[in-house]
Structure formats: structure tokens, C-alpha cells
Coordinates of C-alpha atoms in Angstrom, one line a residue:
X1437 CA -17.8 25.5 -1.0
X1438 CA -20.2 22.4 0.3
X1439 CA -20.7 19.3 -1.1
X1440 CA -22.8 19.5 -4.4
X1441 CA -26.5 19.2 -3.5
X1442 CA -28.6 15.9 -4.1
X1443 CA -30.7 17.8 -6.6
X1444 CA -27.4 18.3 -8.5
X1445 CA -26.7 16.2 -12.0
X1446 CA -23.7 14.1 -11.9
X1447 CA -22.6 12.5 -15.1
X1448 CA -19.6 9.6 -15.3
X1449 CA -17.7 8.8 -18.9
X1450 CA -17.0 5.3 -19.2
X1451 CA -19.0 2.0 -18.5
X1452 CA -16.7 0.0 -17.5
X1453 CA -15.8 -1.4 -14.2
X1454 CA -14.7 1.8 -12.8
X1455 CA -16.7 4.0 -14.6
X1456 CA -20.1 1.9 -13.6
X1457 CA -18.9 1.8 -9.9
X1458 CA -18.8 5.6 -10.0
X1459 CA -22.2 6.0 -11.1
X1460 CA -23.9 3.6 -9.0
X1461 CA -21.7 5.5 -6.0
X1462 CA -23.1 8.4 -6.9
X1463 CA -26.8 7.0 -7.5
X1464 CA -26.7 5.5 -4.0
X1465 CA -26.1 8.6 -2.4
X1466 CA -29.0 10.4 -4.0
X1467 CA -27.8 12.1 -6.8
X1468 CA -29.0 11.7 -10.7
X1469 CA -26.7 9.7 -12.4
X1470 CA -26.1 9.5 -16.7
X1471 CA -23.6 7.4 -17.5
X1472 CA -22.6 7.4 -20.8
X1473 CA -20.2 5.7 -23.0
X1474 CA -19.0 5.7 -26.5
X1475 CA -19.7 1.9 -27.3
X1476 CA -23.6 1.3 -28.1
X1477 CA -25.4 -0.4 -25.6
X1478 CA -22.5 -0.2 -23.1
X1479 CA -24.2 2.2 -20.3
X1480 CA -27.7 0.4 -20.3
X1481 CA -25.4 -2.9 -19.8
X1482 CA -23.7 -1.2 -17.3
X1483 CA -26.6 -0.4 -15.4
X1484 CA -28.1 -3.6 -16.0
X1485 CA -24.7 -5.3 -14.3
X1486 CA -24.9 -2.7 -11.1
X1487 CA -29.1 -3.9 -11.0
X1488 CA -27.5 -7.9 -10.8
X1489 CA -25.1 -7.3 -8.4
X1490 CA -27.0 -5.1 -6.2
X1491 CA -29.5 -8.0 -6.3
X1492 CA -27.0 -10.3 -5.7
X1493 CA -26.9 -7.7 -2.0
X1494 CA -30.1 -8.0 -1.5
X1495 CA -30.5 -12.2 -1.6
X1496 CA -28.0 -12.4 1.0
X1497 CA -29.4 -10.2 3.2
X1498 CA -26.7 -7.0 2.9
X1499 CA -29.0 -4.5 1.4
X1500 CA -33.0 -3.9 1.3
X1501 CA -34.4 -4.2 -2.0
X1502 CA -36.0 -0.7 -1.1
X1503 CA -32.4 0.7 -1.7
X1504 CA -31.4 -1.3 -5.1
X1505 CA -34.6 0.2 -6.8
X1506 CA -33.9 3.8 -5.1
X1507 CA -30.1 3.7 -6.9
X1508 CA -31.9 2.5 -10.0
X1509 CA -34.0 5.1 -10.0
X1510 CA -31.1 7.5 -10.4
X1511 CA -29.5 5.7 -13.3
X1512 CA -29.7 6.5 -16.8
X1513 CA -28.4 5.4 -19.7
X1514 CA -26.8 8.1 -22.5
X1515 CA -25.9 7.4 -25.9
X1516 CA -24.5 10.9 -26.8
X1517 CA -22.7 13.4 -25.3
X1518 CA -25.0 16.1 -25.3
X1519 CA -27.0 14.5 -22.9
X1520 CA -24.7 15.3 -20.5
X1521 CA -25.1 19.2 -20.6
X1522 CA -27.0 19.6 -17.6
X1523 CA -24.7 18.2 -15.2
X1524 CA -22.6 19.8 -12.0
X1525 CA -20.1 17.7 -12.2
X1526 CA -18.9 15.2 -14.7
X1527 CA -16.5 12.5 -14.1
X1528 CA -14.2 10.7 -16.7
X1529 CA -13.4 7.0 -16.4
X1530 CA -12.0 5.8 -20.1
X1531 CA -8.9 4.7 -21.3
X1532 CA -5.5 5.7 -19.6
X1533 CA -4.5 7.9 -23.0
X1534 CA -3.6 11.5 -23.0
X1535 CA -4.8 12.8 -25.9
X1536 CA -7.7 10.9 -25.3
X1537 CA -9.0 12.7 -22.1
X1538 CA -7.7 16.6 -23.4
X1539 CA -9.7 16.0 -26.3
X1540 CA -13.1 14.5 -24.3
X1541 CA -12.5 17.7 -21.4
X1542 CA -12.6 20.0 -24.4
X1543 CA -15.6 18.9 -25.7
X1544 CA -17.2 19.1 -22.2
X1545 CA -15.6 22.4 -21.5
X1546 CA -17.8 23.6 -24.0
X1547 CA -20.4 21.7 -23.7
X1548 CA -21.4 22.2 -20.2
X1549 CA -22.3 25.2 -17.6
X1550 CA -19.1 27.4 -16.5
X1551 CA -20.0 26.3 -12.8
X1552 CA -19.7 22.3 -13.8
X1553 CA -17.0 20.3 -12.2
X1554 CA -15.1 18.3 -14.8
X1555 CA -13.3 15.5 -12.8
X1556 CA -10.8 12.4 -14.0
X1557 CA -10.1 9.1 -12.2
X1558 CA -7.2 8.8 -13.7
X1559 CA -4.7 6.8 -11.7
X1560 CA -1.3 7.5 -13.4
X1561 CA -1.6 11.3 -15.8
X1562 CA -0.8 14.3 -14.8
X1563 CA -3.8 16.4 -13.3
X1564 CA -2.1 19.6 -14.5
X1565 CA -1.2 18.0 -17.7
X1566 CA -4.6 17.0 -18.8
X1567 CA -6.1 21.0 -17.9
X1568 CA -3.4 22.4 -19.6
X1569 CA -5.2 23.2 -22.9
X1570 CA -8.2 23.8 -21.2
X1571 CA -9.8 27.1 -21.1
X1572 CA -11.3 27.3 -17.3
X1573 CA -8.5 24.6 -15.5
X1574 CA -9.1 26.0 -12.1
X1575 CA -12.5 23.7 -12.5
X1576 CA -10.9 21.0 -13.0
X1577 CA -9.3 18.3 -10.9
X1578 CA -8.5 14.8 -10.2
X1579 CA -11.0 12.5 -8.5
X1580 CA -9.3 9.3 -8.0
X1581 CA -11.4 6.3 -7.0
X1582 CA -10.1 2.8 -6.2
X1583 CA -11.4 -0.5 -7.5
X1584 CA -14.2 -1.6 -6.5
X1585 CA -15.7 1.3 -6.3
X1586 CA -18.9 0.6 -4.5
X1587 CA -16.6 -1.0 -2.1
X1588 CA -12.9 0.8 -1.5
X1589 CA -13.3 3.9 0.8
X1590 CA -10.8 5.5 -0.7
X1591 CA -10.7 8.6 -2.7
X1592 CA -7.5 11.1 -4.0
X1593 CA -8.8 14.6 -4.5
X1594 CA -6.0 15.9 -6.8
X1595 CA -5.4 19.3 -6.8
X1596 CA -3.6 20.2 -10.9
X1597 CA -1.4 23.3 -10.5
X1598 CA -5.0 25.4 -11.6
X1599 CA -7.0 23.6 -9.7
X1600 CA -9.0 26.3 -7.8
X1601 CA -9.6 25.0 -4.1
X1602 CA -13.2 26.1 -3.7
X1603 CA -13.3 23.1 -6.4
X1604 CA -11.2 20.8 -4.2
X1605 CA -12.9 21.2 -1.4
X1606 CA -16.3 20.8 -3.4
X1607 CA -15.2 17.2 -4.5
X1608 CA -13.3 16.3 -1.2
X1609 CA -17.1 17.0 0.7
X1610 CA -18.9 15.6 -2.3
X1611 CA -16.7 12.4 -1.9
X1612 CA -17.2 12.7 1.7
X1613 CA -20.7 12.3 1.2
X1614 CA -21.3 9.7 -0.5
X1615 CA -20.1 7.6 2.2
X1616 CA -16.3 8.1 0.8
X1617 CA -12.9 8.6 3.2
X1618 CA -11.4 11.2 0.7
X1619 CA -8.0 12.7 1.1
X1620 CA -6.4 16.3 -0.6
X1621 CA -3.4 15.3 -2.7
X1622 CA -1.1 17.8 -5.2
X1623 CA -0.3 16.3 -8.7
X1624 CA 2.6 14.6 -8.4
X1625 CA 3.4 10.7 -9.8
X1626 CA 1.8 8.1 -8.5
X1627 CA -0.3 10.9 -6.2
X1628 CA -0.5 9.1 -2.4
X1629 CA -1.0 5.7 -3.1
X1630 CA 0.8 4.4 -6.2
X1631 CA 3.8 6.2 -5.2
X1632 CA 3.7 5.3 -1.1
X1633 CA 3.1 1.4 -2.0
X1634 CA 5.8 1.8 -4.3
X1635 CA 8.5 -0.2 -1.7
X1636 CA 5.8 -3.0 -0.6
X1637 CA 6.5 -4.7 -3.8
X1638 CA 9.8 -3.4 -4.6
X1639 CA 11.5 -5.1 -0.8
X1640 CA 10.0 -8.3 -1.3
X1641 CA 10.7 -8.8 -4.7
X1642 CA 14.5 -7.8 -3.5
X1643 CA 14.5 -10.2 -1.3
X1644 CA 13.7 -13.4 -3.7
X1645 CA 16.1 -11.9 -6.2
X1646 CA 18.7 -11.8 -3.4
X1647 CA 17.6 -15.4 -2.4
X1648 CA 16.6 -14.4 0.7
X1649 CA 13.6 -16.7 1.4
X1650 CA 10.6 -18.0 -1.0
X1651 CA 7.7 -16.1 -2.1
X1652 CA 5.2 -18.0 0.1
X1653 CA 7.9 -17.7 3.4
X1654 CA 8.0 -13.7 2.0
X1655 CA 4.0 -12.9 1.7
X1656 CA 3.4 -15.0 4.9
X1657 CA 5.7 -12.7 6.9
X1658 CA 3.7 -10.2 5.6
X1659 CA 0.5 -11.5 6.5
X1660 CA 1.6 -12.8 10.0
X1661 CA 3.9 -11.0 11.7
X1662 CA 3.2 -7.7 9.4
X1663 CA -0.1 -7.7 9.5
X1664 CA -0.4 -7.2 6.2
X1665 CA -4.1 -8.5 4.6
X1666 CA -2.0 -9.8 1.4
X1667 CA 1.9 -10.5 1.1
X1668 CA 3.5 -8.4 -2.0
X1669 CA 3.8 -11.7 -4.7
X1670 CA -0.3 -12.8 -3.5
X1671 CA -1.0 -9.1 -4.1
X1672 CA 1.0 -8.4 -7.5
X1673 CA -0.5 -12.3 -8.7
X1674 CA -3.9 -10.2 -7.9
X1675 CA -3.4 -7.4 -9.7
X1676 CA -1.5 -8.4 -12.4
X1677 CA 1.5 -8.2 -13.0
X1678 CA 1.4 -6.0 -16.2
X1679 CA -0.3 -3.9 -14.5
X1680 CA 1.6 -3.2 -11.2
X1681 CA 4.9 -3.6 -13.7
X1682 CA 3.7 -0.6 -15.8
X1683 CA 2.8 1.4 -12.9
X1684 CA 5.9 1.0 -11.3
X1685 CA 7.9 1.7 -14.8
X1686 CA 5.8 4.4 -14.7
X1687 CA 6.9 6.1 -11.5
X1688 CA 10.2 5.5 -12.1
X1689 CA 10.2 7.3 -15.1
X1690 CA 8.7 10.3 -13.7
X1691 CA 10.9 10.5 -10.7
X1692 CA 13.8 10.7 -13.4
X1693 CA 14.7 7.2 -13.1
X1694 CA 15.4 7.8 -9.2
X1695 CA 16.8 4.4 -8.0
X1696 CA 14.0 3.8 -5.3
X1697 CA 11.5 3.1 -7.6
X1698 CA 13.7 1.0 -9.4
X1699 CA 11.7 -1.9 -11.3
X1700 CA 12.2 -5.6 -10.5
X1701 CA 14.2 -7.7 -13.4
X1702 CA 12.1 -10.9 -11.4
X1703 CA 8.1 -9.7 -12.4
X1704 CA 9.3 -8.0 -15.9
X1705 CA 10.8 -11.8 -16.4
X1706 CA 7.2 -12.5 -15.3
X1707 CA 5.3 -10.2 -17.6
X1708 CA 7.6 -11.1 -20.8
X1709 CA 6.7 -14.8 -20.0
X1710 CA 3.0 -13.5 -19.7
X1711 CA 2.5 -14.8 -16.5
X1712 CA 0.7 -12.2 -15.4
X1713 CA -1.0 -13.9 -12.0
X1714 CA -4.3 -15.2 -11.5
X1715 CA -5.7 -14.1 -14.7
X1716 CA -3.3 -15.5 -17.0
X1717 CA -3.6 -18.7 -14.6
X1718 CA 0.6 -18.2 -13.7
X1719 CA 2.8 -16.1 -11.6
X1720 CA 4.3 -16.4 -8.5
X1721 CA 2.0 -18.9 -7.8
X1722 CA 0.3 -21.5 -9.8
X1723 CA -3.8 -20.8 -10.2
X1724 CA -4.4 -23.4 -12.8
X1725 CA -7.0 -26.4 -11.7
X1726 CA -5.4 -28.9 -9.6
X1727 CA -2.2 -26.5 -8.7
X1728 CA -1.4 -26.7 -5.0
X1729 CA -0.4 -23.6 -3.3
X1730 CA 3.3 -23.6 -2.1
X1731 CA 3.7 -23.4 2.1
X1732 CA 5.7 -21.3 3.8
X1733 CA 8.3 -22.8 5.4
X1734 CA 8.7 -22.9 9.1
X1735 CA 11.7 -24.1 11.7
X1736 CA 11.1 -26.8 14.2
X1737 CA 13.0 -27.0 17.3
X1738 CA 13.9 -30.2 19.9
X1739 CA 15.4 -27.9 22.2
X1740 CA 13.9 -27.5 25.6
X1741 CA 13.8 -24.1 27.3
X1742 CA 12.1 -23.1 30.4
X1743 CA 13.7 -19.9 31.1
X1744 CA 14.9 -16.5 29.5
X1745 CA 16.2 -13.1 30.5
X1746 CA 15.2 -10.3 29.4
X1747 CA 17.7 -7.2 29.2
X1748 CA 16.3 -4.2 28.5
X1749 CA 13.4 -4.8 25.7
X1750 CA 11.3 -1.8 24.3
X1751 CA 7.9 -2.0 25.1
X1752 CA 7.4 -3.6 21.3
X1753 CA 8.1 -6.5 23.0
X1754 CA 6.2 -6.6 26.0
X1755 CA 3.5 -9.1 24.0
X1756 CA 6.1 -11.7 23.6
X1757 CA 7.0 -12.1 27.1
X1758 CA 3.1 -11.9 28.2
X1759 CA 2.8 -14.9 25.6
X1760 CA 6.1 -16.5 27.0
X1761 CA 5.2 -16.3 30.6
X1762 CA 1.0 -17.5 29.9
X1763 CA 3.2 -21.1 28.4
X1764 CA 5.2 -21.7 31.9
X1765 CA 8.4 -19.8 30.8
X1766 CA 10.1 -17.8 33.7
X1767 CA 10.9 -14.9 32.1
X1768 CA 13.5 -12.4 34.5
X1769 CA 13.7 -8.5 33.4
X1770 CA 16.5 -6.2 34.3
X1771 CA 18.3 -3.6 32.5
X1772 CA 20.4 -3.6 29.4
X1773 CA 20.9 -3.0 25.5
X1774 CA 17.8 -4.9 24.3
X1775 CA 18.7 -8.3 24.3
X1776 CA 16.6 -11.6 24.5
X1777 CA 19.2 -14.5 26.0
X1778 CA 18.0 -17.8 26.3
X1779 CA 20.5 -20.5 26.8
X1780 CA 23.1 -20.1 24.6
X1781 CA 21.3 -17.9 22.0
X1782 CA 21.0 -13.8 22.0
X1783 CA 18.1 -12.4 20.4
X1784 CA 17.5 -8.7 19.6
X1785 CA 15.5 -6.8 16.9
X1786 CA 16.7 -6.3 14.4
X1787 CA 18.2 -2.5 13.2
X1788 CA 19.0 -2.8 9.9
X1789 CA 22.3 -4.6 9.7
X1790 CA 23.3 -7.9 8.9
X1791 CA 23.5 -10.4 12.3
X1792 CA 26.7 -11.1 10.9
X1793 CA 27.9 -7.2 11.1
X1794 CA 26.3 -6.2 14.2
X1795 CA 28.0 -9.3 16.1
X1796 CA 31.1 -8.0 15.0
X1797 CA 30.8 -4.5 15.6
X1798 CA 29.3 -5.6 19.0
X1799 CA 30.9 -8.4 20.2
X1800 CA 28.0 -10.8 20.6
X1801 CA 28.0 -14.2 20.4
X1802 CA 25.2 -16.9 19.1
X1803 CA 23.1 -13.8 17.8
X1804 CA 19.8 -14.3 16.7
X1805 CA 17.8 -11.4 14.8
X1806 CA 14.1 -10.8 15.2
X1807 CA 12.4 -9.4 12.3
X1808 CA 9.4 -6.7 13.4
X1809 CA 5.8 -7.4 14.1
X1810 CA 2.8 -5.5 13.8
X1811 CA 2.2 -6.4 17.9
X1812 CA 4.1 -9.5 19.2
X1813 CA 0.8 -10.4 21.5
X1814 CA -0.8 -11.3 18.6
X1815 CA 1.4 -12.2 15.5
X1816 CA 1.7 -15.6 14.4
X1817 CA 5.1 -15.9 12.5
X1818 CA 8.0 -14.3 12.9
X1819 CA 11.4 -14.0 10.4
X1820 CA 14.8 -14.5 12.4
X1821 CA 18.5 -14.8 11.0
X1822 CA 21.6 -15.7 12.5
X1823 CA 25.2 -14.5 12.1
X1824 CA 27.7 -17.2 10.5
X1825 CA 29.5 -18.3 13.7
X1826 CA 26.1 -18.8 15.4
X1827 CA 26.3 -22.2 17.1
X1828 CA 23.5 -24.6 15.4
X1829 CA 22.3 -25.2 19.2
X1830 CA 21.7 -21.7 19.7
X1831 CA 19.5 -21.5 16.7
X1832 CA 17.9 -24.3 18.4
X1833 CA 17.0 -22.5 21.4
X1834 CA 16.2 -19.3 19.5
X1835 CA 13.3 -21.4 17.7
X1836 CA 12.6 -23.4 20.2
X1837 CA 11.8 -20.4 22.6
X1838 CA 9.6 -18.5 20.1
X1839 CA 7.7 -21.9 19.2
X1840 CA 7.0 -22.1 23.0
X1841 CA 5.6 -18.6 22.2
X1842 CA 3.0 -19.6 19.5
X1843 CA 4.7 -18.4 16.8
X1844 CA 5.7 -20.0 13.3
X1845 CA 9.4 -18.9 12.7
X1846 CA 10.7 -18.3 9.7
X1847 CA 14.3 -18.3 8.3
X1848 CA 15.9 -15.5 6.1
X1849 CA 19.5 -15.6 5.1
X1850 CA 21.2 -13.2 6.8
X1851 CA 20.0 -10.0 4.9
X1852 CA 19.9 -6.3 6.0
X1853 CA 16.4 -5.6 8.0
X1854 CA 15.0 -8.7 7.1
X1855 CA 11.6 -8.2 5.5
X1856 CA 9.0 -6.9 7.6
X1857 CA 11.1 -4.0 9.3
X1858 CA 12.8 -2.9 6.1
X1859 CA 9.9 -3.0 4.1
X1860 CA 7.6 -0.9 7.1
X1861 CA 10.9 1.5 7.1
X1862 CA 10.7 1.5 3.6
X1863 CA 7.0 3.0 3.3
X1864 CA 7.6 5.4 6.1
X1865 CA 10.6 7.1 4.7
X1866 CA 8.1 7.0 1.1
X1867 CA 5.4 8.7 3.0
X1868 CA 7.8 11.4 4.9
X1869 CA 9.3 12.3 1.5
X1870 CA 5.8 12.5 -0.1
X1871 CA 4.6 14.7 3.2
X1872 CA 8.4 17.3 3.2
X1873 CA 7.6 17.4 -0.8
X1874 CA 4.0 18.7 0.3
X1875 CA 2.1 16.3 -2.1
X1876 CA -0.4 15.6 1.3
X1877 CA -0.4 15.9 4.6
X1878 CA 0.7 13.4 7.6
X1879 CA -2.4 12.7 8.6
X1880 CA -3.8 12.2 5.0
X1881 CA -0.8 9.9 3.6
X1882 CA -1.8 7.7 6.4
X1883 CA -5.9 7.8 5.8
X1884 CA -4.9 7.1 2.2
X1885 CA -3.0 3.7 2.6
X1886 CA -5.4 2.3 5.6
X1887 CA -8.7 3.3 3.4
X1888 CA -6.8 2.8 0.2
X1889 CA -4.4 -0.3 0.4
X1890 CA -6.0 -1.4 3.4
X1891 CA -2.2 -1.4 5.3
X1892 CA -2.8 -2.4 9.3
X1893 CA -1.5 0.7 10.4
X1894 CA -0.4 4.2 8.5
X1895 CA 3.2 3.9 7.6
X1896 CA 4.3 7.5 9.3
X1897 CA 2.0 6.6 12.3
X1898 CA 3.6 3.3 12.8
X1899 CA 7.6 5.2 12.0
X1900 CA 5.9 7.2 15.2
X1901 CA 5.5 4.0 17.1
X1902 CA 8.8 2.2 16.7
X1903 CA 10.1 5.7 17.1
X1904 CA 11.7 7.8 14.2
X1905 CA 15.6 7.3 15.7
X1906 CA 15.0 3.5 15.3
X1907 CA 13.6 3.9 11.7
X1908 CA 16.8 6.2 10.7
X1909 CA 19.0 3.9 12.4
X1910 CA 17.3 0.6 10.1
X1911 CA 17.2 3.3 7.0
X1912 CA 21.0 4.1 7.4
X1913 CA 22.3 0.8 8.1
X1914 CA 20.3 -0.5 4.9
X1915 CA 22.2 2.1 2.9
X1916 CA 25.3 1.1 4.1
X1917 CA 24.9 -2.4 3.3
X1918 CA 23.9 -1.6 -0.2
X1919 CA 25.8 1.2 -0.5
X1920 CA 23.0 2.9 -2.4
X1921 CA 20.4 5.6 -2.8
X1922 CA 17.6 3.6 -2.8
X1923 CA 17.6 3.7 1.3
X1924 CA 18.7 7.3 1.6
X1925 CA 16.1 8.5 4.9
X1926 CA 14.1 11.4 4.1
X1927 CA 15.1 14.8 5.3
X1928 CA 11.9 14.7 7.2
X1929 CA 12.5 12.1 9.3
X1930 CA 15.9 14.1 10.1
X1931 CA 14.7 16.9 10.8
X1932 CA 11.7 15.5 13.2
X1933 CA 14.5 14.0 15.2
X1934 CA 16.1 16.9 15.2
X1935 CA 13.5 19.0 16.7
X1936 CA 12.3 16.4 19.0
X1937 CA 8.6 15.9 17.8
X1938 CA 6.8 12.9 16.1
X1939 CA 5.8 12.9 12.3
X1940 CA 2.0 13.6 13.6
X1941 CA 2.8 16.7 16.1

């Protein structure tokens, strides 16, 4: 089936923020729009916050007025229910409560044509749960937009197990056209998003329980070296941490209480203390007036290098030499096992184990580990640790090369895969699982966490560029360390090696 027709009659339940950022979607693509909520006066105020803000557009110069009065147009308020009989599809946007929706879809069930689309945003019920009572569930489906609205590209078309797919595919191109990046996902917890982002917040909050570097060293290596737009504590402050605490809870009940969903003791402390980020005014960091944002903390170096050798790096780190040699540094390249060496100190990538384990097991001397970047040639920090009986001059050179570089470096204690690796490692094997369980495709877990989360690369594209052996080999050693499930690799990732072909072939 195409995309519903302009002429069609869409109607959105709920005025708040979602709900209004539906409807003005939907206005600005052409369609007639009645929002309606169960609150007098809430829908005309709605439409009266949408007429500000559009406004606000058009006084800076991002949108003609000519459009704010054509979205207007298609606007109206309802104060009943009945009003909403007419319309081809009808999407629900109130409160997150079960019995809530069922009892709202059967009222509409009856209340509108057979061929109308009944459609929830909700972000954490089950799609098949909520048409269960219903008398026509193959119409119905999850439409899942993100906040703001107007503004997040993202849309989850959630298939219930009813859901008809001449109705998926109706909503997918509906979503499509109105300027949306929607993606097909099955009913499962936490659909694409809340379940794939799942380990962004759960490996950094590890690492400050574990004491392996502050939260403002943590989000920067995130943002800098990860490419990250937010790090996970800047993020969760933004959110809220009742919020992303309860969705997490959430998933982990759902998944049985499956340890890689595991909550963090650290933000419940945070949420039982109500300080719930920057709307409470507390949380990882301080947002109350005349609060100063912690640094993250960076090594300096005295050391004086002028020369390296270069023994066999991937390609990942063809960027850092370029930078090295651009800053006078004679860099000399011949074969070997990976391995940076500059003066006393050897550097390598790390792959998941502890610098302290894989000198042993390797016999290396004055090791230095690298944690990942997004692309070397243009990162701007980057995490190392040391093993134990790493001389303090080698750890010199080690920062003092890198500085020479342009980079910021950053210490960890020595920790399993750092952050930046073990957390990217983390969200692939997430997304393979999601894609071997069928909840989505390849292609579509990683459209869902660029357009959704706004990640600098798909999570299973960029497991495809560090290559899937090196992401096992990270996942592995990580579960070794621990010695739990939590870092068990999906049997996807296995089996791709296994047959030789990438997650997107």
C-alpha cells in the first residue's frame, strides 16, 4: 500500500510535547491535522505553542512565514472524541499506561472507519500487547517518534504480532513522507533504539563504578576520540535520569533480568537522591547558577621524541602517523604484530584485555594501550593505559608522542577495552543480536541509531570496519576478564566469521 494521500485526515491523541510535535509533522506535510486531548483547552494551546515556535523559525530566517500559516491551516483543535471519526489514521501520544491505551484503541476501534490506521508512539509497551483485545489488530501498529519531533528524523514502524504489513508499509511510506527516515522494527523490548543504546550508558557508568576514570575524562572520550555528539553521564544529565533509569529497569525486566542490561547501582543512587540532571539542577554534573563544569583531565609530557617505528599497524591507524609525520616526526614502517615503539614505550590498540595481561601473555615490555577512535586523522583525545611494570619514562614518551600528534590523552586504570572500544563493541554485538533475533534488519538497526541517537557511525557498520574477528576478539577477552555473560558475542557475529562475509553482505 502507498503512503496515505494528502487529502487523507490524520488525527494525534495527546497535546503534549510529543503529541503536538506529531501533529504539526503531519500538518507540515500537507495533511489535515485534529489534535485532541482530554484536558480542556489543551489542543488549542497546543496549537498556539507550535504557531510561537514556528514563528520563532521564521524571525530567524529558517522558514518562510508562507509555510507557518500553510501548517496552521491544517490544525485544528478537538474537544471530543467523536470528532475524530473521519480520520485515516489516528495516532496516540498520552500517558505511558496500559490500560490506558487498550481502553482509548477500543473506543476508536469503534468509533472510526474499518480502513483507519490506529497508531501508538509508545516507546516502551508492547505493540502486540496493546491490540490484543482489539477486534481488527492487524490495523494496528506501532509508530514511534523521537523527541522533538519536528526535529528527530527518526521513526520505528513497529510491526505487533497482528500487525498486517500492507499497514506497515502504509506508515513506513507515510513516515517517509513527511520528511521522516523511518525504519521496520518487530515488537520486541526496547524495539531498535532503547534496547541498542542500552550499553552506551551501561559501559560508562561501569567504568566510574570500577573507578576507572571521572565522568567528565569518560564523556570527553566519548565526544573526542568516539565521536560521540554527547558522552553517556552529559546525555543521561539530559534526559533525566528517572527517566533513562526506568527505561533501562525496564528492559531488563523484559529480557528476564538478562545481565547485559543490568541497571547501574551509581544513577539509581542518583535518582533516590533526586538528582535527576539538568532539570532537578544535580547529577553528574552540577547545573545550578554559578556551578563550574568539571574538566577532563589530560596528561602532559616533558619527554622529547623525534622518531617512531611503526610495526605492522592496521589501516585504523594510518591518520595518526599522517598527523605524526605533518609535526616533523620520522615515522619508519615495516612489518610486525601491530605495534607503536617509540623509545622505550610499546603502544598497540587495545583488544580487550588488561595491558597488564596481554604483556604477560606476550612478553612485552613498557606497554602502552590505545583506546579506539572514530578516525585517528581527526580525533582530538585519546584513552591509554599502562601495565604495572611499565617504566614511568615510557609513559612519558607514550604521551609525549601522541601530544606531538595533537591529541589530549587521557588516563584509564588499567581496565579491560578501555572505554571507547568496549563500549563500540558493546553496541555492535547489541545490534547483531537484535538483527539474528530478526527484530530489524542490518541495514535498519544502523539508520535507526545515526537518525535516532544521532551515533557517528552505525554500530554493525563500524563492527564491519574494525573487522568482526577484532570485535570477537575485544568481546571474548572482556568476558574473560569479568568472567560474565554480560560480554557473551552474539552468535551472529560468529557465524559471519565463520562464513567469511561482513554483517552488511
Amino acid at each position: 500500500m502507498p503512503a496515505l494521500p494528502l487529502s487523507a485526515q490524520v488525527a494525534v491523541i495527546g497535546a503534549g510535547a510529543m503529541g503536538a510535535g506529531i501533529a504539526q509533522v503531519a500538518a507540515q506535510a500537507g495533511h489535515p491535522v485534529k489534535l485532541y486531548d482530554n484536558r480542556p483547552g489543551a489542543a488549542a494551546q497546543a496549537i498556539a505553542g507550535i504557531d510561537q515556535r514556528m514563528g520563532q523559525r521564521v524571525k530567524a530566517g529558517k522558514l518562510a512565514d508562507s509555510a507557518r500559516l500553510a501548517c496552521l491551516a491544517n490544525l485544528q483543535a478537538c474537544d471530543a472524541l467523536p470528532q475524530l471519526a473521519d480520520a485515516r489514521l489516528v495516532i496516540e501520544a498520552i500517558v505511558e499506561q496500559l490500560a490506558v491505551k487498550r481502553q482509548l484503541f477500543a473506543e476508536l476501534e469503534s468509533l472510526c472507519a474499518p480502513d483507519c490506521l490506529l497508531a501508538s508512539n509508545t516507546s516502551s509497551l508492547s505493540i502486540t500487547t496493546l491490540a490484543a483485545e482489539l477486534a481488527h489488530p492487524e490495523r494496528f501498529a506501532g509508530l514511534h517518534f523521537f523527541n522533538p519531533a519536528p526535529v528527530m528524523a527518526l521513526v520505528e514502524v513497529v510491526s505487533g504480532l497482528a500487525t498486517a504489513s500492507d499497514a506497515a508499509h502504509t506508515l513506513y511510506d507515510t513516515a517517509r513522507a513527511w520528511g521522516k527516515q523511518p525504519v521496520h522494527t518487530r515488537s520486541t523490548p526496547g524495539f531498535i533504539v532503547n534496547r541498542v543504546a542500552r550499553p552506551f550508558y551501561a559501559e560508562s557508568l561501569r567504568l566510574l563504578q570500577e573507578g576507572a576514570a571521572d565522568s567528565a575524562t569518560l564523556d570527553a572520550l566519548l565526544r573526542e576520540a568516539g565521536g560521540f555528539a554527547m558522552g553517556a553521564f552529559e546525555l543521561t544529565d539530559l534526559i533525566g535520569h528517572d527517566v533513562n533509569y526506568a527505561v533501562t529497569c525496564s528492559v531488563f525486566d523484559a529480557y528476564y533480568q538478562d545481565m547485559r542490561f543490568q541497571p547501574s547501582l551509581i544513577q539509581k543512587e542518583l535518582v533516590d537522591a533526586g538528582r535527576l540532571g539538568r532539570k532537578s539542577g544535580q547529577g553528574f554534573y552540577d547545573y545550578r547558577e554559578g556551578a563550574q563544569r568539571p574538566l577532563p583531565r589530560s596528561l602532559s609530557s616533558n619527554a622529547s621524541v623525534e622518531h617512531c617505528v611503526a610495526e605492522g599497524l592496521p589501516p585504523l591507524f594510518d591518520g595518526l602517523l599522517a598527523r605524526l609525520e605533518s609535526q616533523g616526526v620520522a615515522v619508519t614502517r615495516r612489518p610486525g604484530s601491530g605495534l607503536l615503539r617509540c623509545g622505550e614505550a610499546v603502544l598497540a590498540l587495545s583488544d580487550g584485555r588488561m595491558a597488564s595481561q596481554r604483556a604477560r601473555d606476550q612478553g612485552l615490555q613498557n606497554l602502552v594501550l590505545l583506546d579506539l577512535a572514530l578516525d585517528f586523522a581527526s580525533a582530538r583525545r585519546v584513552g591509554i593505559a599502562w601495565a604495572s611494570d611499565t617504566a614511568p619514562a615510557a609513559v612519558d614518551q607514550a604521551v609525549a608522542l601522541l601530544t606531538r600528534a595533537g591529541l589530549a590523552v587521557s588516563a584509564l586504570s588499567d581496565t579491560p577495552g578501555l572505554c571507547v572500544l568496549r563500549t563500540v563493541a558493546m553496541l555492535a554485538n547489541e545490534g547483531a543480536d537484535a538483527a539474528l533475533q530478526g527484530v530489524a534488519s542490518v541495514a535498519d538497526i544502523d539508520l535507526a541509531m545515526r537518525a535516532g541517537v544521532n551515533y557517528p557511525r552505525g554500530p554493525l557498520a563500524w563492527a564491519d570496519a574494525l573487522g568482526l574477528d577484532r570485535v570477537l576478539t575485544v568481546l571474548q577477552h572482556l568476558q574473560a576478564a569479568y568472567g560474565e555473560e554480560r560480554y557473551r558475542p552474539s552468535l551472529l557475529l560468529r557465524r559471519c566469521l565463520a562464513e567469511g562475509r561482513h554483517l552488511h553482505d
